[in-house]
Each structure stands twice: as C-alpha cells, then as structure tokens.
Amino acid sequence: QVQLQESGPGLVKASETLSLTCVVSGYSITTGYYWGWIRQPPGKGLEWIGGIFHSGTTYYSPSLKSRVTLSVDTSKNQFSLKLNSVTAADTAMYYCARANYYSSGIRRFDRWGQGTLVTVSS
Amino acid sequence: DIQMTQSPSSLSASVGDRVTITCQASQDIRKYLNWYQQKPGKAPKLLIYDASHLETGVPSKFSGSGSGTDFSFTISSLQPEDIATYYCQQYDNLITFGQGTRLEIK
C-alpha cells in the first residue's frame, strides 16, 4: 500500500529557504496521480501549498506562488518542496499527500504522510 | 480566490447524537467538495468526496450532501472515536480548505 514520508530540517532560519522531500513507497509516482503539499500552523487550519505531476506540471496556491518551487525525482520516487524567504508565519506542520486529479486540476488528497514540523527561527 | 466558511467552528454533542456541519462557498463550486477528518496529532483523512461519495472503507454513518454554494456533512450517531476536527475542501478553482469544525463530546 502507498506510504508517504516527509523529511527535512526541523528548524530553518528566517529569510532562508525551507526544503522538504516526500518519499513515496508502495506506489510509482509516475502512475496516475498528482503529488501535493499542505501545511498547518500550530493550532490552526489546513493551507494548500501546491501540487506536481510526474511530468513537471504544477499548480500553486496564489498566496505562496512567488516563493514556492515544487520538483519531482522519478528515479528516487520522491518529490520536493522549496519555500524561500521564510518568516515565522511559515512555521507549520508540513504534509505531503497523493492527489487524485481531473481535467482542470487536483481533486482530492486520498493518502497523506504523517507530517513534519518546521519551525522558523529568528 | 474561493473562500470556504464552515459552521459552527466548534460543536459539543452527546454520544448517539446526529451531528451536522455546514460549509458555504463564496461562489458556485458545483459538487466539487470534499470532507476530511483530522484527529489530534494525526494527518487528515479523506471521508467524503464530490460532495456525497463515501471514500472506500469509511463507515456509512458519515454522509455528505449539497451543491452550488451550500454543503453539509453529517454523522448519524456520534461515537467517542469521532472526536476530531472536520474540514471541507473545494477544488472548483485550485484548492481551498474551510477553517475547520472542532467536534467534542458533551
């Protein structure tokens, strides 16, 4: 069965770049899904960051688009998130997820990683 | 951007109660709406997709309805294991989540 596991530094300095990777096991990322990132600040709700197809096609949240880059490495069956110029407001649990899609984009997230907490320090 | 507004923000109910949460979209999203359950310290779990379709393996006590701008999510008989925060999510234009509804046992 498909499993997703986030990894990356738990602490990032303000103004620097947050980098996370999601390794997918039990399923090929080249088969029929988008792969996405969602974050959740402590005690708050869910915020969609973006999604990527194995071909490199991406969708980004308008509020984060200027600072986010998603990429995919099919040889390692993983995908990655980079968020630059971070501030304390970017402190959050970051989740990767598998995303069902349709002709106009991503539909729903049916498998999630356990999440990784990233704290931005000043 | 499409805004999603859930009501109530928190809800306290008794075991066995029928519980309903609503989600309102700022514009017509057809039936492009999903519902998730998030238990404390856990990742969200997809329960309902396309407004009313039960995800595989999800108990039938959960249900969803609606279209356009107004949607609802119902638990037919609340159990202690249903304590969680519930989120709606639209996908008519990119992705937006509602702010969540925290469900507690009275």
Coordinates of N, CA and C in Angstrom, one line a residue:
Chain A
Q1 N 0.8 -1.2 0.0 CA 0.0 0.0 0.0 C 0.9 1.2 0.0
V2 N 0.3 2.3 -0.6 CA 1.1 3.5 -0.7 C 1.4 4.1 0.7
Q3 N 2.7 4.6 0.8 CA 3.1 5.3 2.0 C 3.9 6.5 1.6
L4 N 3.7 7.6 2.3 CA 4.4 8.9 2.1 C 5.1 9.3 3.4
Q5 N 6.4 9.7 3.2 CA 7.2 10.1 4.4 C 7.9 11.4 4.1
E6 N 7.6 12.4 4.9 CA 8.3 13.7 4.7 C 9.6 13.7 5.4
S7 N 10.6 14.4 4.9 CA 11.9 14.6 5.6 C 12.4 15.9 5.3
G8 N 13.3 16.4 6.2 CA 13.9 17.7 6.0 C 14.2 18.3 7.4
P9 N 14.9 19.5 7.4 CA 15.3 20.1 8.6 C 14.0 20.6 9.4
G10 N 14.1 20.4 10.7 CA 13.0 20.8 11.6 C 13.1 22.3 12.0
L11 N 14.3 22.9 11.7 CA 14.5 24.3 12.1 C 15.1 25.0 10.9
V12 N 14.6 26.1 10.6 CA 15.1 26.9 9.5 C 15.1 28.4 9.9
K13 N 16.2 29.1 9.6 CA 16.3 30.5 10.0 C 15.5 31.4 9.1
A14 N 15.0 32.4 9.7 CA 14.2 33.4 8.9 C 15.1 33.9 7.7
S15 N 14.4 34.2 6.6 CA 14.9 34.7 5.4 C 15.6 33.6 4.5
E16 N 15.8 32.4 5.1 CA 16.4 31.3 4.4 C 15.3 30.5 3.6
T17 N 15.8 29.3 3.1 CA 14.9 28.5 2.3 C 14.6 27.2 3.0
L18 N 13.3 26.9 3.1 CA 12.8 25.7 3.6 C 12.8 24.6 2.5
S19 N 13.4 23.5 2.8 CA 13.4 22.4 1.8 C 13.0 21.1 2.4
L20 N 12.0 20.5 1.8 CA 11.4 19.2 2.3 C 11.3 18.2 1.1
T21 N 11.4 17.0 1.5 CA 11.3 15.9 0.5 C 10.2 14.9 1.0
C22 N 9.5 14.4 0.1 CA 8.5 13.3 0.4 C 8.8 12.1 -0.4
V23 N 9.2 11.0 0.3 CA 9.5 9.8 -0.4 C 8.2 8.9 -0.4
V24 N 7.9 8.4 -1.6 CA 6.7 7.6 -1.8 C 7.1 6.1 -1.9
S25 N 6.5 5.3 -1.1 CA 6.8 3.8 -1.2 C 5.4 3.1 -1.5
G26 N 5.6 1.9 -2.2 CA 4.4 1.1 -2.5 C 3.6 1.6 -3.6
Y27 N 4.1 2.6 -4.3 CA 3.3 3.2 -5.5 C 4.3 4.0 -6.3
S28 N 4.2 3.9 -7.6 CA 5.1 4.7 -8.5 C 4.5 6.1 -8.7
I29 N 5.3 7.1 -8.5 CA 4.8 8.5 -8.7 C 4.5 8.8 -10.1
T30 N 4.9 7.9 -11.1 CA 4.6 8.2 -12.5 C 3.3 7.7 -12.9
T31 N 2.5 7.1 -12.0 CA 1.3 6.5 -12.3 C 0.1 7.2 -11.8
G32 N -0.5 8.0 -12.6 CA -1.9 8.5 -12.4 C -2.3 9.4 -11.3
Y33 N -1.4 10.1 -10.6 CA -1.8 11.0 -9.6 C -0.9 12.2 -9.6
Y34 N -1.4 13.3 -9.0 CA -0.6 14.4 -8.7 C -0.1 14.2 -7.3
W35 N 0.9 15.0 -6.9 CA 1.6 14.9 -5.6 C 1.6 16.3 -5.0
G36 N 1.1 16.4 -3.7 CA 0.9 17.7 -3.2 C 1.5 18.0 -1.8
W37 N 1.5 19.3 -1.5 CA 1.9 19.7 -0.2 C 0.8 20.6 0.5
I38 N 0.6 20.3 1.8 CA -0.4 21.1 2.6 C 0.3 21.4 3.9
R39 N 0.1 22.5 4.4 CA 0.7 22.9 5.7 C -0.4 23.3 6.7
Q40 N 0.0 23.2 8.0 CA -0.9 23.5 9.1 C -0.1 24.2 10.2
P41 N -0.3 25.5 10.4 CA 0.4 26.2 11.5 C -0.1 25.6 12.8
P42 N 0.7 25.7 13.9 CA 0.2 25.1 15.2 C -1.1 25.7 15.6
G43 N -2.1 24.8 15.9 CA -3.4 25.2 16.4 C -4.3 25.8 15.3
K44 N -3.9 25.8 14.1 CA -4.7 26.4 13.0 C -5.1 25.4 12.0
G45 N -5.8 25.9 10.9 CA -6.3 25.1 9.9 C -5.3 24.7 8.8
L46 N -5.9 24.0 7.8 CA -5.1 23.5 6.7 C -4.9 24.5 5.6
E47 N -3.7 24.6 5.0 CA -3.5 25.5 3.9 C -2.8 24.7 2.8
W48 N -3.4 24.7 1.6 CA -2.8 24.1 0.4 C -1.6 24.9 -0.1
I49 N -0.5 24.2 -0.4 CA 0.7 24.9 -0.9 C 0.8 24.7 -2.5
G50 N 0.6 23.5 -2.9 CA 0.7 23.2 -4.4 C 0.8 21.8 -4.7
G51 N 0.8 21.4 -6.0 CA 0.8 20.1 -6.4 C 1.6 19.9 -7.7
I52 N 2.2 18.7 -7.9 CA 3.0 18.5 -9.1 C 2.7 17.1 -9.7
F53 N 2.7 17.0 -11.0 CA 2.6 15.8 -11.7 C 4.0 15.3 -12.1
H54 N 4.1 14.0 -12.4 CA 5.5 13.5 -12.7 C 6.1 14.1 -13.9
S55 N 5.2 14.7 -14.8 CA 5.7 15.3 -16.0 C 6.3 16.7 -15.7
G56 N 6.1 17.2 -14.4 CA 6.6 18.5 -14.0 C 5.5 19.6 -14.0
T57 N 4.3 19.3 -14.5 CA 3.2 20.2 -14.5 C 2.8 20.5 -13.0
T58 N 2.7 21.8 -12.7 CA 2.5 22.2 -11.3 C 1.2 23.1 -11.2
Y59 N 0.7 23.1 -10.0 CA -0.3 24.1 -9.5 C 0.1 24.6 -8.2
Y60 N 0.0 25.9 -8.0 CA 0.5 26.6 -6.8 C -0.7 27.4 -6.2
S61 N -0.6 27.5 -4.9 CA -1.5 28.5 -4.2 C -1.1 29.9 -4.6
P62 N -2.1 30.7 -5.0 CA -1.7 32.1 -5.4 C -1.0 32.9 -4.3
S63 N -1.3 32.6 -3.0 CA -0.7 33.3 -1.9 C 0.8 32.9 -1.6
L64 N 1.2 31.8 -2.2 CA 2.5 31.3 -1.9 C 3.4 31.2 -3.2
K65 N 2.7 31.3 -4.3 CA 3.3 31.0 -5.6 C 4.7 31.7 -5.9
S66 N 4.8 32.9 -5.4 CA 6.0 33.7 -5.6 C 7.2 33.1 -4.9
R67 N 7.0 32.3 -3.8 CA 8.1 31.8 -3.0 C 8.2 30.2 -3.1
V68 N 7.4 29.5 -3.8 CA 7.4 28.1 -3.8 C 7.9 27.5 -5.1
T69 N 8.7 26.4 -5.0 CA 9.1 25.6 -6.1 C 8.9 24.2 -5.8
L70 N 8.1 23.5 -6.6 CA 8.0 22.0 -6.4 C 8.8 21.3 -7.5
S71 N 9.3 20.1 -7.2 CA 10.0 19.4 -8.2 C 9.8 17.9 -7.9
V72 N 10.1 17.1 -8.9 CA 9.9 15.6 -8.7 C 11.1 14.9 -9.2
D73 N 11.5 13.8 -8.5 CA 12.6 13.0 -8.9 C 12.0 11.6 -9.1
T74 N 11.7 11.2 -10.4 CA 11.1 9.9 -10.6 C 12.0 8.7 -10.4
S75 N 13.3 9.0 -10.5 CA 14.3 7.9 -10.3 C 14.3 7.5 -8.8
K76 N 14.0 8.4 -7.9 CA 14.0 8.1 -6.5 C 12.6 8.0 -5.9
N77 N 11.6 8.1 -6.8 CA 10.2 8.1 -6.4 C 9.9 9.0 -5.3
Q78 N 10.3 10.3 -5.5 CA 10.1 11.3 -4.5 C 9.8 12.6 -5.1
F79 N 9.2 13.5 -4.3 CA 9.0 14.9 -4.8 C 9.4 15.9 -3.7
S80 N 9.6 17.1 -4.0 CA 10.2 18.0 -3.1 C 9.5 19.4 -3.1
L81 N 9.7 20.1 -2.0 CA 9.2 21.5 -1.8 C 10.3 22.4 -1.4
K82 N 10.4 23.5 -2.0 CA 11.3 24.6 -1.6 C 10.4 25.9 -1.4
L83 N 10.6 26.5 -0.2 CA 9.9 27.7 0.1 C 10.9 28.7 0.5
N84 N 11.1 29.8 -0.2 CA 12.2 30.7 0.1 C 11.7 31.9 0.9
S85 N 12.7 32.6 1.4 CA 12.4 33.8 2.2 C 11.4 33.6 3.3
V86 N 11.6 32.5 4.1 CA 10.7 32.2 5.2 C 10.7 33.2 6.3
T87 N 9.5 33.2 7.0 CA 9.4 34.0 8.2 C 8.7 33.2 9.2
A88 N 8.5 33.7 10.4 CA 7.8 33.0 11.5 C 6.5 32.5 11.1
A89 N 5.8 33.2 10.2 CA 4.5 32.8 9.7 C 4.5 31.4 8.9
D90 N 5.7 31.0 8.5 CA 5.8 29.7 7.8 C 6.0 28.6 8.7
T91 N 6.1 28.8 10.0 CA 6.2 27.7 11.0 C 4.9 26.9 10.9
A92 N 5.1 25.6 10.7 CA 3.9 24.8 10.5 C 4.3 23.3 10.4
M93 N 3.2 22.4 10.5 CA 3.4 21.0 10.2 C 3.2 21.0 8.7
Y94 N 4.1 20.4 8.0 CA 4.0 20.2 6.5 C 3.7 18.8 6.2
Y95 N 2.6 18.6 5.4 CA 2.2 17.3 5.0 C 2.4 17.2 3.5
C96 N 2.9 16.0 3.0 CA 2.8 15.6 1.6 C 1.6 14.7 1.4
A97 N 1.1 14.7 0.2 CA -0.1 13.9 0.0 C -0.2 13.5 -1.5
R98 N -0.9 12.3 -1.7 CA -1.3 11.9 -3.0 C -2.6 12.6 -3.4
A99 N -2.6 13.0 -4.7 CA -3.8 13.8 -5.1 C -4.4 13.2 -6.4
N100 N -5.7 12.9 -6.2 CA -6.5 12.5 -7.4 C -6.7 13.8 -8.2
Y101 N -6.8 13.6 -9.6 CA -7.0 14.8 -10.4 C -8.0 14.6 -11.5
Y102 N -8.4 15.7 -12.1 CA -9.3 15.7 -13.3 C -8.7 16.7 -14.3
S103 N -9.5 17.0 -15.3 CA -9.0 17.8 -16.4 C -8.6 19.2 -16.1
S104 N -9.2 19.7 -15.0 CA -8.9 21.1 -14.6 C -8.0 21.2 -13.4
G105 N -7.5 20.1 -12.9 CA -6.5 20.2 -11.8 C -6.7 19.1 -10.7
I106 N -6.3 19.4 -9.5 CA -6.3 18.5 -8.4 C -7.7 18.4 -7.8
R107 N -8.1 17.2 -7.4 CA -9.5 17.0 -6.9 C -9.4 16.8 -5.4
R108 N -8.7 15.8 -4.9 CA -8.8 15.4 -3.5 C -7.5 14.7 -3.1
F109 N -7.2 14.7 -1.8 CA -6.0 14.1 -1.3 C -6.4 12.8 -0.6
D110 N -6.0 11.7 -1.1 CA -6.5 10.4 -0.6 C -5.5 9.7 0.2
R111 N -4.2 10.0 0.2 CA -3.2 9.4 1.1 C -2.3 10.6 1.5
W112 N -2.0 10.5 2.8 CA -1.2 11.6 3.4 C 0.0 11.0 4.2
G113 N 1.1 11.8 4.2 CA 2.2 11.5 5.1 C 1.8 11.8 6.5
Q114 N 2.7 11.5 7.4 CA 2.4 11.8 8.8 C 2.7 13.2 9.2
G115 N 3.4 13.9 8.3 CA 3.7 15.3 8.6 C 5.1 15.5 9.2
T116 N 5.7 16.7 9.0 CA 6.9 17.1 9.6 C 6.8 18.5 10.1
L117 N 7.2 18.8 11.3 CA 7.1 20.1 11.9 C 8.3 20.9 11.5
V118 N 8.1 22.1 10.9 CA 9.2 23.0 10.6 C 9.0 24.3 11.4
T119 N 10.0 24.7 12.1 CA 10.0 25.9 12.9 C 10.9 26.9 12.3
V120 N 10.5 28.1 12.1 CA 11.3 29.2 11.6 C 11.8 30.0 12.7
S121 N 13.1 30.1 12.9 CA 13.7 30.9 14.0 C 14.2 32.2 13.5
S122 N 14.2 33.1 14.4 CA 14.8 34.4 14.1 C 16.2 34.5 14.5
Chain B
D1 N -10.1 34.2 -5.5 CA -10.0 33.0 -4.7 C -11.3 32.6 -4.1
I2 N -11.6 31.4 -4.0 CA -12.8 30.9 -3.4 C -12.7 30.7 -1.9
Q3 N -13.5 31.3 -1.2 CA -13.5 31.2 0.3 C -14.5 30.2 0.7
M4 N -14.1 29.4 1.7 CA -15.0 28.3 2.3 C -15.2 28.6 3.8
T5 N -16.5 28.7 4.1 CA -16.8 29.1 5.5 C -17.6 27.9 6.1
Q6 N -17.0 27.4 7.2 CA -17.7 26.3 7.9 C -18.4 26.8 9.1
S7 N -19.5 26.1 9.5 CA -20.3 26.4 10.7 C -20.8 25.1 11.3
P8 N -20.7 25.1 12.7 CA -20.0 26.0 13.5 C -18.5 25.8 13.5
S9 N -17.8 26.7 14.2 CA -16.4 26.5 14.4 C -16.1 25.4 15.4
S10 N -16.9 25.3 16.4 CA -16.8 24.2 17.3 C -18.2 23.7 17.7
L11 N -18.2 22.4 18.1 CA -19.5 21.8 18.4 C -19.4 20.8 19.5
S12 N -20.2 20.8 20.5 CA -20.2 19.8 21.6 C -21.5 19.1 21.5
A13 N -21.4 17.7 21.4 CA -22.6 16.9 21.3 C -22.5 15.6 22.1
S14 N -23.6 15.0 22.3 CA -23.6 13.8 23.2 C -23.4 12.5 22.3
V15 N -22.9 11.5 22.9 CA -22.8 10.2 22.2 C -24.2 9.8 21.7
G16 N -24.3 9.4 20.5 CA -25.6 9.0 19.9 C -26.3 10.1 19.1
D17 N -25.8 11.3 19.3 CA -26.5 12.5 18.6 C -26.2 12.4 17.1
R18 N -27.1 13.0 16.4 CA -26.9 13.3 15.0 C -26.3 14.6 14.9
V19 N -25.1 14.7 14.2 CA -24.3 15.9 14.1 C -24.2 16.4 12.7
T20 N -24.5 17.7 12.4 CA -24.4 18.2 11.1 C -23.5 19.5 11.1
I21 N -22.6 19.5 10.1 CA -21.7 20.6 9.9 C -22.0 21.2 8.5
T22 N -21.9 22.5 8.4 CA -22.2 23.1 7.1 C -20.9 23.8 6.6
C23 N -20.9 23.9 5.3 CA -19.8 24.5 4.6 C -20.4 25.4 3.4
Q24 N -20.0 26.6 3.4 CA -20.6 27.5 2.4 C -19.4 28.1 1.5
A25 N -19.6 28.0 0.2 CA -18.6 28.5 -0.7 C -18.9 29.9 -1.1
S26 N -17.9 30.7 -1.4 CA -18.1 32.1 -1.8 C -18.6 32.3 -3.2
Q27 N -18.6 31.2 -4.0 CA -19.2 31.1 -5.3 C -19.5 29.7 -5.7
D28 N -20.3 29.6 -6.7 CA -20.7 28.2 -7.1 C -19.5 27.3 -7.4
I29 N -19.5 26.2 -6.7 CA -18.4 25.2 -6.9 C -19.0 23.8 -7.4
R30 N -20.2 23.9 -7.9 CA -20.9 22.7 -8.4 C -20.9 21.6 -7.3
K31 N -20.4 20.5 -7.5 CA -20.3 19.5 -6.4 C -18.8 19.2 -6.1
Y32 N -18.0 20.1 -6.4 CA -16.5 19.9 -6.2 C -16.1 20.2 -4.8
L33 N -16.5 19.3 -3.9 CA -16.3 19.5 -2.5 C -16.0 18.2 -1.8
N34 N -14.9 18.2 -0.9 CA -14.6 17.0 -0.1 C -14.6 17.3 1.4
W35 N -14.7 16.3 2.2 CA -14.6 16.4 3.6 C -13.5 15.5 4.2
Y36 N -12.8 16.1 5.2 CA -11.7 15.4 5.8 C -12.0 15.3 7.4
Q37 N -11.4 14.3 8.0 CA -11.4 14.2 9.4 C -9.9 14.3 9.9
Q38 N -9.7 15.1 10.9 CA -8.3 15.1 11.5 C -8.4 14.9 13.0
K39 N -7.8 13.8 13.4 CA -7.8 13.6 14.9 C -6.5 14.2 15.4
P40 N -6.5 14.5 16.7 CA -5.3 15.2 17.3 C -4.0 14.5 17.0
G41 N -3.0 15.2 16.5 CA -1.7 14.7 16.2 C -1.6 13.8 15.0
K42 N -2.6 13.8 14.2 CA -2.7 12.9 13.0 C -2.8 13.7 11.8
A43 N -2.5 13.1 10.6 CA -2.8 13.7 9.3 C -4.3 13.6 9.0
P44 N -4.8 14.5 8.2 CA -6.2 14.4 7.8 C -6.5 13.1 7.0
K45 N -7.7 12.7 7.1 CA -8.2 11.6 6.4 C -9.4 11.9 5.6
L46 N -9.4 11.5 4.3 CA -10.5 11.8 3.4 C -11.7 10.9 3.8
L47 N -12.9 11.5 4.0 CA -14.1 10.8 4.3 C -15.1 10.8 3.1
I48 N -15.3 12.0 2.6 CA -16.3 12.2 1.6 C -15.7 13.0 0.4
Y49 N -16.0 12.5 -0.8 CA -15.5 13.2 -2.0 C -16.7 13.6 -2.9
D50 N -16.5 14.6 -3.8 CA -17.5 15.0 -4.7 C -18.8 15.2 -4.0
A51 N -18.8 15.8 -2.8 CA -19.9 16.3 -2.0 C -20.6 15.2 -1.3
S52 N -20.8 14.0 -1.9 CA -21.7 13.0 -1.3 C -21.2 11.5 -1.4
H53 N -20.0 11.3 -2.0 CA -19.5 10.0 -2.2 C -18.6 9.6 -1.0
L54 N -18.9 8.4 -0.5 CA -18.1 7.9 0.7 C -16.8 7.3 0.2
E55 N -15.7 7.7 0.8 CA -14.4 7.1 0.4 C -14.4 5.6 0.8
T56 N -13.7 4.8 0.1 CA -13.7 3.4 0.4 C -13.2 3.1 1.8
G57 N -13.9 2.3 2.6 CA -13.5 1.9 3.9 C -14.0 2.8 5.0
V58 N -14.7 3.9 4.6 CA -15.2 4.9 5.6 C -16.6 4.4 6.0
P59 N -16.9 4.4 7.3 CA -18.2 3.9 7.8 C -19.4 4.8 7.2
S60 N -20.5 4.1 7.0 CA -21.7 4.7 6.4 C -22.4 5.7 7.3
K61 N -22.0 5.8 8.6 CA -22.5 6.8 9.5 C -22.2 8.2 9.0
F62 N -21.1 8.3 8.2 CA -20.7 9.6 7.7 C -21.5 9.8 6.3
S63 N -21.9 11.0 6.1 CA -22.6 11.3 4.8 C -22.4 12.8 4.5
G64 N -22.6 13.1 3.2 CA -22.4 14.5 2.8 C -23.5 14.8 1.7
S65 N -23.8 16.1 1.6 CA -24.8 16.5 0.6 C -24.5 17.9 0.2
G66 N -25.2 18.4 -0.9 CA -25.2 19.7 -1.3 C -24.6 19.9 -2.7
S67 N -24.7 21.1 -3.2 CA -24.2 21.5 -4.5 C -24.3 23.0 -4.6
G68 N -23.5 23.6 -5.5 CA -23.5 25.0 -5.7 C -22.7 25.7 -4.6
T69 N -23.3 26.4 -3.7 CA -22.6 27.1 -2.6 C -22.8 26.5 -1.2
D70 N -23.8 25.6 -1.0 CA -24.1 25.2 0.3 C -24.0 23.6 0.4
F71 N -23.3 23.2 1.4 CA -23.0 21.8 1.6 C -23.1 21.5 3.1
S72 N -23.4 20.2 3.3 CA -23.5 19.7 4.7 C -22.8 18.4 4.9
F73 N -22.3 18.1 6.1 CA -21.7 16.8 6.5 C -22.4 16.4 7.7
T74 N -22.7 15.1 7.7 CA -23.5 14.6 8.9 C -22.9 13.3 9.4
I75 N -22.9 13.2 10.7 CA -22.6 11.9 11.4 C -23.9 11.5 12.0
S76 N -24.3 10.3 11.7 CA -25.7 9.9 12.0 C -25.8 9.6 13.5
S77 N -24.8 9.0 14.1 CA -24.8 8.7 15.5 C -23.4 8.9 16.1
L78 N -23.2 9.9 16.8 CA -21.9 10.3 17.3 C -21.3 9.3 18.3
Q79 N -20.0 8.9 18.0 CA -19.3 8.0 18.9 C -18.0 8.7 19.4
P80 N -17.5 8.2 20.5 CA -16.3 8.8 21.0 C -15.1 8.9 20.1
E81 N -15.0 7.9 19.2 CA -13.9 7.9 18.2 C -14.1 8.9 17.1
D82 N -15.2 9.6 17.1 CA -15.5 10.6 16.0 C -15.0 12.0 16.5
I83 N -14.4 12.1 17.7 CA -13.9 13.3 18.2 C -12.7 13.7 17.3
A84 N -12.8 14.9 16.7 CA -11.8 15.3 15.7 C -12.2 16.7 15.2
T85 N -11.3 17.2 14.3 CA -11.7 18.4 13.6 C -12.0 18.0 12.2
Y86 N -13.1 18.6 11.6 CA -13.5 18.3 10.3 C -13.3 19.5 9.4
Y87 N -12.8 19.2 8.2 CA -12.6 20.2 7.2 C -13.3 20.0 5.9
C88 N -13.8 21.0 5.3 CA -14.3 20.9 3.9 C -13.2 21.4 3.0
Q89 N -13.2 21.0 1.7 CA -12.2 21.5 0.8 C -12.8 21.5 -0.6
Q90 N -12.6 22.7 -1.3 CA -13.2 22.8 -2.6 C -12.1 22.6 -3.6
Y91 N -12.4 22.2 -4.9 CA -11.5 22.1 -5.9 C -12.0 22.6 -7.3
D92 N -13.0 23.4 -7.2 CA -13.5 24.0 -8.4 C -12.5 25.0 -9.1
N93 N -11.8 25.7 -8.2 CA -10.7 26.6 -8.7 C -9.5 26.4 -7.7
L94 N -8.5 25.7 -8.2 CA -7.4 25.4 -7.3 C -8.0 24.6 -6.0
I95 N -7.4 24.9 -4.9 CA -7.7 24.2 -3.7 C -7.9 25.2 -2.5
T96 N -9.0 25.1 -1.8 CA -9.2 25.9 -0.6 C -9.8 25.0 0.5
F97 N -9.3 25.1 1.7 CA -10.0 24.4 2.8 C -10.8 25.4 3.6
G98 N -11.9 24.8 4.2 CA -12.6 25.6 5.3 C -11.7 25.7 6.5
Q99 N -12.2 26.5 7.5 CA -11.3 26.8 8.6 C -11.4 25.7 9.7
G100 N -12.3 24.7 9.5 CA -12.4 23.6 10.4 C -13.5 23.7 11.4
T101 N -14.0 22.6 11.8 CA -15.0 22.5 12.9 C -14.6 21.5 13.9
R102 N -14.3 21.9 15.1 CA -13.8 21.0 16.2 C -15.0 20.4 16.9
L103 N -15.1 19.1 16.9 CA -16.2 18.3 17.4 C -15.8 17.7 18.8
E104 N -16.5 18.0 19.8 CA -16.2 17.5 21.1 C -17.4 16.7 21.7
I105 N -17.2 15.9 22.7 CA -18.2 15.1 23.3 C -18.7 15.9 24.5
K106 N -20.0 16.0 24.7 CA -20.6 16.8 25.8 C -20.6 15.9 27.0

